[in-house]
């Protein structure tokens, strides 16, 4: 593999104010400013800017303050140790893969013996960093010159410059034949916000899929809400949640993956639930003593029926992803609750019940209800030492309230 690590020859940083500002941040003066701003309070930004402009150029101070804000936002995805050494753009922070998710994907590649990956649409380099830390050599490609420079700076800042080659180019013009695998992360945001049509991604899903199918192995990052009918039969589809929140979906292609299979993976545990094909619609029946709320990745992967079969339960409604059973069931893929009351929906009845039981802390969960949890809590006027969970949902098509408490 030839190492390029150069941006396109057109448009030097001097011609681009954003790139010039970024270059200034990487000077000793810029690095000193960033170190000084690590723990600054954004509420004091005006006073901080006024003070710093007495001894530093105004443009550099503005760039450093902006970068400091981005680093503080990035801590949630990258952790403090990495975030305060890395560089970001506003879009880069928004669209970068969370470290835990990127590490999971890199581990799957590494476990199959992948030693080199072409990372197309690399952004600020979050996935490239995880791949390199898994011992994989990476060609990281992005067509935006500033973004490519940021990705290169991040590789160097984290000591991964020998494993990550950054190239500023159009990904559709990159030859990927020398690489063991391809990873594609199309842009899913435009000038008007989030893009829902996969063919409006940049590059389009059809191009990304074609590029994936040409490689020995490939992964294609997509929005978790993608319709299942948009997923081709050649892909193994995996939905990933982290801490209970669904973060993304990824399509896997090639040797070592299971075409047509659906998978849900829960981080940080790494628990994985898979099925070679969708199961028949699960049974529906009355609410039992226990209620189970599947993880969002399980729901997105259409694997609720698999859990119903495992626990010997049923759905409370054919359109609602709440599972019920008469016996307790423990699984990493569900949160379990013991149900004490089942009532037709009524604000007045709920308020009376909560007052009678002296409930002061109420967790509100809903599926199939238009009621807003905060509005419901406000109207309940809670007061007391007790706690409870209320589910606003439908049971056999009827608006229903289920009251209970978490198992364990």
PDB file of N, CA, C and O in Angstrom, residues 18-61:
ATOM      1  N   UNK A  18     -11.074  28.406   7.541  1.00  0.00           N
ATOM      2  CA  UNK A  18     -11.262  27.347   8.536  1.00  0.00           C
ATOM      3  C   UNK A  18     -10.002  26.504   8.674  1.00  0.00           C
ATOM      4  O   UNK A  18      -9.592  26.153   9.792  1.00  0.00           O
ATOM      5  N   UNK A  19      -9.367  26.191   7.547  1.00  0.00           N
ATOM      6  CA  UNK A  19      -8.132  25.410   7.603  1.00  0.00           C
ATOM      7  C   UNK A  19      -6.990  26.229   8.182  1.00  0.00           C
ATOM      8  O   UNK A  19      -6.139  25.694   8.916  1.00  0.00           O
ATOM      9  N   UNK A  20      -6.962  27.523   7.888  1.00  0.00           N
ATOM     10  CA  UNK A  20      -5.934  28.385   8.462  1.00  0.00           C
ATOM     11  C   UNK A  20      -6.077  28.464   9.980  1.00  0.00           C
ATOM     12  O   UNK A  20      -5.084  28.426  10.723  1.00  0.00           O
ATOM     13  N   UNK A  21      -7.326  28.563  10.451  1.00  0.00           N
ATOM     14  CA  UNK A  21      -7.568  28.615  11.899  1.00  0.00           C
ATOM     15  C   UNK A  21      -7.141  27.304  12.549  1.00  0.00           C
ATOM     16  O   UNK A  21      -6.558  27.305  13.646  1.00  0.00           O
ATOM     17  N   UNK A  22      -7.413  26.196  11.878  1.00  0.00           N
ATOM     18  CA  UNK A  22      -7.028  24.903  12.433  1.00  0.00           C
ATOM     19  C   UNK A  22      -5.506  24.771  12.470  1.00  0.00           C
ATOM     20  O   UNK A  22      -4.939  24.277  13.455  1.00  0.00           O
ATOM     21  N   UNK A  23      -4.843  25.227  11.418  1.00  0.00           N
ATOM     22  CA  UNK A  23      -3.380  25.177  11.399  1.00  0.00           C
ATOM     23  C   UNK A  23      -2.802  25.991  12.552  1.00  0.00           C
ATOM     24  O   UNK A  23      -1.808  25.591  13.180  1.00  0.00           O
ATOM     25  N   UNK A  24      -3.428  27.122  12.866  1.00  0.00           N
ATOM     26  CA  UNK A  24      -2.945  27.962  13.970  1.00  0.00           C
ATOM     27  C   UNK A  24      -3.084  27.246  15.310  1.00  0.00           C
ATOM     28  O   UNK A  24      -2.253  27.420  16.212  1.00  0.00           O
ATOM     29  N   UNK A  25      -4.122  26.428  15.456  1.00  0.00           N
ATOM     30  CA  UNK A  25      -4.312  25.685  16.707  1.00  0.00           C
ATOM     31  C   UNK A  25      -3.210  24.667  16.943  1.00  0.00           C
ATOM     32  O   UNK A  25      -2.948  24.290  18.082  1.00  0.00           O
ATOM     33  N   UNK A  26      -2.566  24.235  15.898  1.00  0.00           N
ATOM     34  CA  UNK A  26      -1.537  23.202  16.029  1.00  0.00           C
ATOM     35  C   UNK A  26      -0.130  23.785  16.202  1.00  0.00           C
ATOM     36  O   UNK A  26       0.840  23.040  16.264  1.00  0.00           O
ATOM     37  N   UNK A  27      -0.033  25.109  16.281  1.00  0.00           N
ATOM     38  CA  UNK A  27       1.237  25.742  16.618  1.00  0.00           C
ATOM     39  C   UNK A  27       1.456  25.660  18.127  1.00  0.00           C
ATOM     40  O   UNK A  27       0.505  25.394  18.883  1.00  0.00           O
ATOM     41  N   UNK A  28       2.684  25.865  18.601  1.00  0.00           N
ATOM     42  CA  UNK A  28       2.903  25.858  20.062  1.00  0.00           C
ATOM     43  C   UNK A  28       1.988  26.832  20.801  1.00  0.00           C
ATOM     44  O   UNK A  28       1.487  26.503  21.888  1.00  0.00           O
ATOM     45  N   UNK A  29       1.739  27.999  20.221  1.00  0.00           N
ATOM     46  CA  UNK A  29       0.856  28.972  20.874  1.00  0.00           C
ATOM     47  C   UNK A  29      -0.572  28.450  20.935  1.00  0.00           C
ATOM     48  O   UNK A  29      -1.261  28.572  21.962  1.00  0.00           O
ATOM     49  N   UNK A  30      -1.022  27.830  19.849  1.00  0.00           N
ATOM     50  CA  UNK A  30      -2.369  27.281  19.831  1.00  0.00           C
ATOM     51  C   UNK A  30      -2.528  26.135  20.809  1.00  0.00           C
ATOM     52  O   UNK A  30      -3.543  26.039  21.522  1.00  0.00           O
ATOM     53  N   UNK A  31      -1.539  25.254  20.854  1.00  0.00           N
ATOM     54  CA  UNK A  31      -1.609  24.119  21.781  1.00  0.00           C
ATOM     55  C   UNK A  31      -1.606  24.598  23.232  1.00  0.00           C
ATOM     56  O   UNK A  31      -2.288  24.030  24.092  1.00  0.00           O
ATOM     57  N   UNK A  32      -0.849  25.663  23.515  1.00  0.00           N
ATOM     58  CA  UNK A  32      -0.830  26.215  24.862  1.00  0.00           C
ATOM     59  C   UNK A  32      -2.203  26.758  25.246  1.00  0.00           C
ATOM     60  O   UNK A  32      -2.689  26.546  26.368  1.00  0.00           O
ATOM     61  N   UNK A  33      -2.837  27.460  24.308  1.00  0.00           N
ATOM     62  CA  UNK A  33      -4.182  27.984  24.565  1.00  0.00           C
ATOM     63  C   UNK A  33      -5.176  26.863  24.832  1.00  0.00           C
ATOM     64  O   UNK A  33      -5.989  26.947  25.757  1.00  0.00           O
ATOM     65  N   UNK A  34      -5.135  25.813  24.038  1.00  0.00           N
ATOM     66  CA  UNK A  34      -6.058  24.698  24.226  1.00  0.00           C
ATOM     67  C   UNK A  34      -5.846  24.025  25.578  1.00  0.00           C
ATOM     68  O   UNK A  34      -6.814  23.640  26.247  1.00  0.00           O
ATOM     69  N   UNK A  35      -4.596  23.887  25.983  1.00  0.00           N
ATOM     70  CA  UNK A  35      -4.328  23.294  27.292  1.00  0.00           C
ATOM     71  C   UNK A  35      -4.890  24.174  28.404  1.00  0.00           C
ATOM     72  O   UNK A  35      -5.446  23.674  29.392  1.00  0.00           O
ATOM     73  N   UNK A  36      -4.765  25.486  28.243  1.00  0.00           N
ATOM     74  CA  UNK A  36      -5.274  26.415  29.248  1.00  0.00           C
ATOM     75  C   UNK A  36      -6.800  26.381  29.320  1.00  0.00           C
ATOM     76  O   UNK A  36      -7.389  26.597  30.378  1.00  0.00           O
ATOM     77  N   UNK A  37      -7.451  26.095  28.191  1.00  0.00           N
ATOM     78  CA  UNK A  37      -8.912  26.130  28.125  1.00  0.00           C
ATOM     79  C   UNK A  37      -9.565  24.784  28.430  1.00  0.00           C
ATOM     80  O   UNK A  37     -10.789  24.666  28.349  1.00  0.00           O
ATOM     81  N   UNK A  38      -8.784  23.797  28.790  1.00  0.00           N
ATOM     82  CA  UNK A  38      -9.342  22.447  28.975  1.00  0.00           C
ATOM     83  C   UNK A  38     -10.536  22.440  29.925  1.00  0.00           C
ATOM     84  O   UNK A  38     -11.555  21.831  29.645  1.00  0.00           O
ATOM     85  N   UNK A  39     -10.424  23.100  31.040  1.00  0.00           N
ATOM     86  CA  UNK A  39     -11.474  23.044  32.063  1.00  0.00           C
ATOM     87  C   UNK A  39     -12.256  24.349  32.169  1.00  0.00           C
ATOM     88  O   UNK A  39     -12.890  24.600  33.196  1.00  0.00           O
ATOM     89  N   UNK A  40     -12.234  25.149  31.131  1.00  0.00           N
ATOM     90  CA  UNK A  40     -12.917  26.442  31.243  1.00  0.00           C
ATOM     91  C   UNK A  40     -14.431  26.259  31.240  1.00  0.00           C
ATOM     92  O   UNK A  40     -14.967  25.288  30.686  1.00  0.00           O
ATOM     93  N   UNK A  41     -15.120  27.176  31.878  1.00  0.00           N
ATOM     94  CA  UNK A  41     -16.575  27.145  31.971  1.00  0.00           C
ATOM     95  C   UNK A  41     -17.156  27.957  30.823  1.00  0.00           C
ATOM     96  O   UNK A  41     -16.884  29.161  30.719  1.00  0.00           O
ATOM     97  N   UNK A  42     -17.945  27.319  29.936  1.00  0.00           N
ATOM     98  CA  UNK A  42     -18.530  28.078  28.820  1.00  0.00           C
ATOM     99  C   UNK A  42     -19.338  29.289  29.267  1.00  0.00           C
ATOM    100  O   UNK A  42     -19.470  30.257  28.517  1.00  0.00           O
ATOM    101  N   UNK A  43     -19.863  29.249  30.486  1.00  0.00           N
ATOM    102  CA  UNK A  43     -20.628  30.397  30.983  1.00  0.00           C
ATOM    103  C   UNK A  43     -19.741  31.624  31.156  1.00  0.00           C
ATOM    104  O   UNK A  43     -20.239  32.762  31.154  1.00  0.00           O
ATOM    105  N   UNK A  44     -18.424  31.417  31.295  1.00  0.00           N
ATOM    106  CA  UNK A  44     -17.486  32.534  31.471  1.00  0.00           C
ATOM    107  C   UNK A  44     -16.739  32.857  30.187  1.00  0.00           C
ATOM    108  O   UNK A  44     -15.671  33.499  30.220  1.00  0.00           O
ATOM    109  N   UNK A  45     -17.267  32.417  29.053  1.00  0.00           N
ATOM    110  CA  UNK A  45     -16.517  32.516  27.807  1.00  0.00           C
ATOM    111  C   UNK A  45     -16.201  33.950  27.417  1.00  0.00           C
ATOM    112  O   UNK A  45     -15.115  34.254  26.925  1.00  0.00           O
ATOM    113  N   UNK A  46     -17.139  34.870  27.619  1.00  0.00           N
ATOM    114  CA  UNK A  46     -16.901  36.261  27.231  1.00  0.00           C
ATOM    115  C   UNK A  46     -15.732  36.840  28.012  1.00  0.00           C
ATOM    116  O   UNK A  46     -14.827  37.473  27.443  1.00  0.00           O
ATOM    117  N   UNK A  47     -15.723  36.615  29.321  1.00  0.00           N
ATOM    118  CA  UNK A  47     -14.627  37.123  30.147  1.00  0.00           C
ATOM    119  C   UNK A  47     -13.311  36.455  29.777  1.00  0.00           C
ATOM    120  O   UNK A  47     -12.250  37.105  29.721  1.00  0.00           O
ATOM    121  N   UNK A  48     -13.385  35.152  29.501  1.00  0.00           N
ATOM    122  CA  UNK A  48     -12.177  34.419  29.117  1.00  0.00           C
ATOM    123  C   UNK A  48     -11.616  34.949  27.811  1.00  0.00           C
ATOM    124  O   UNK A  48     -10.402  35.157  27.673  1.00  0.00           O
ATOM    125  N   UNK A  49     -12.492  35.169  26.833  1.00  0.00           N
ATOM    126  CA  UNK A  49     -12.052  35.679  25.535  1.00  0.00           C
ATOM    127  C   UNK A  49     -11.425  37.052  25.673  1.00  0.00           C
ATOM    128  O   UNK A  49     -10.375  37.347  25.066  1.00  0.00           O
ATOM    129  N   UNK A  50     -12.033  37.917  26.469  1.00  0.00           N
ATOM    130  CA  UNK A  50     -11.500  39.271  26.672  1.00  0.00           C
ATOM    131  C   UNK A  50     -10.106  39.210  27.273  1.00  0.00           C
ATOM    132  O   UNK A  50      -9.188  39.927  26.852  1.00  0.00           O
ATOM    133  N   UNK A  51      -9.919  38.332  28.251  1.00  0.00           N
ATOM    134  CA  UNK A  51      -8.607  38.212  28.901  1.00  0.00           C
ATOM    135  C   UNK A  51      -7.555  37.667  27.939  1.00  0.00           C
ATOM    136  O   UNK A  51      -6.436  38.182  27.863  1.00  0.00           O
ATOM    137  N   UNK A  52      -7.916  36.626  27.186  1.00  0.00           N
ATOM    138  CA  UNK A  52      -6.927  36.003  26.308  1.00  0.00           C
ATOM    139  C   UNK A  52      -6.540  36.891  25.134  1.00  0.00           C
ATOM    140  O   UNK A  52      -5.406  36.819  24.628  1.00  0.00           O
ATOM    141  N   UNK A  53      -7.462  37.713  24.686  1.00  0.00           N
ATOM    142  CA  UNK A  53      -7.170  38.580  23.532  1.00  0.00           C
ATOM    143  C   UNK A  53      -6.170  39.681  23.867  1.00  0.00           C
ATOM    144  O   UNK A  53      -5.671  40.359  22.971  1.00  0.00           O
ATOM    145  N   UNK A  54      -5.854  39.847  25.146  1.00  0.00           N
ATOM    146  CA  UNK A  54      -4.835  40.831  25.512  1.00  0.00           C
ATOM    147  C   UNK A  54      -3.446  40.334  25.144  1.00  0.00           C
ATOM    148  O   UNK A  54      -2.515  41.134  24.969  1.00  0.00           O
ATOM    149  N   UNK A  55      -3.281  39.001  25.060  1.00  0.00           N
ATOM    150  CA  UNK A  55      -1.953  38.433  24.802  1.00  0.00           C
ATOM    151  C   UNK A  55      -1.899  37.513  23.580  1.00  0.00           C
ATOM    152  O   UNK A  55      -0.815  37.023  23.240  1.00  0.00           O
ATOM    153  N   UNK A  56      -3.045  37.265  22.938  1.00  0.00           N
ATOM    154  CA  UNK A  56      -3.074  36.379  21.771  1.00  0.00           C
ATOM    155  C   UNK A  56      -3.927  37.005  20.667  1.00  0.00           C
ATOM    156  O   UNK A  56      -4.851  37.780  20.951  1.00  0.00           O
ATOM    157  N   UNK A  57      -3.661  36.663  19.408  1.00  0.00           N
ATOM    158  CA  UNK A  57      -4.494  37.184  18.310  1.00  0.00           C
ATOM    159  C   UNK A  57      -5.960  36.792  18.493  1.00  0.00           C
ATOM    160  O   UNK A  57      -6.270  35.667  18.919  1.00  0.00           O
ATOM    161  N   UNK A  58      -6.856  37.703  18.159  1.00  0.00           N
ATOM    162  CA  UNK A  58      -8.288  37.461  18.354  1.00  0.00           C
ATOM    163  C   UNK A  58      -8.765  36.236  17.589  1.00  0.00           C
ATOM    164  O   UNK A  58      -9.583  35.452  18.091  1.00  0.00           O
ATOM    165  N   UNK A  59      -8.245  36.046  16.352  1.00  0.00           N
ATOM    166  CA  UNK A  59      -8.682  34.906  15.549  1.00  0.00           C
ATOM    167  C   UNK A  59      -8.280  33.589  16.201  1.00  0.00           C
ATOM    168  O   UNK A  59      -9.043  32.618  16.205  1.00  0.00           O
ATOM    169  N   UNK A  60      -7.091  33.555  16.796  1.00  0.00           N
ATOM    170  CA  UNK A  60      -6.625  32.341  17.450  1.00  0.00           C
ATOM    171  C   UNK A  60      -7.448  32.062  18.710  1.00  0.00           C
ATOM    172  O   UNK A  60      -7.803  30.907  18.989  1.00  0.00           O
ATOM    173  N   UNK A  61      -7.770  33.095  19.447  1.00  0.00           N
ATOM    174  CA  UNK A  61      -8.582  32.920  20.652  1.00  0.00           C
ATOM    175  C   UNK A  61      -9.958  32.366  20.285  1.00  0.00           C
ATOM    176  O   UNK A  61     -10.459  31.437  20.934  1.00  0.00           O
TER     177      UNK A  61
END
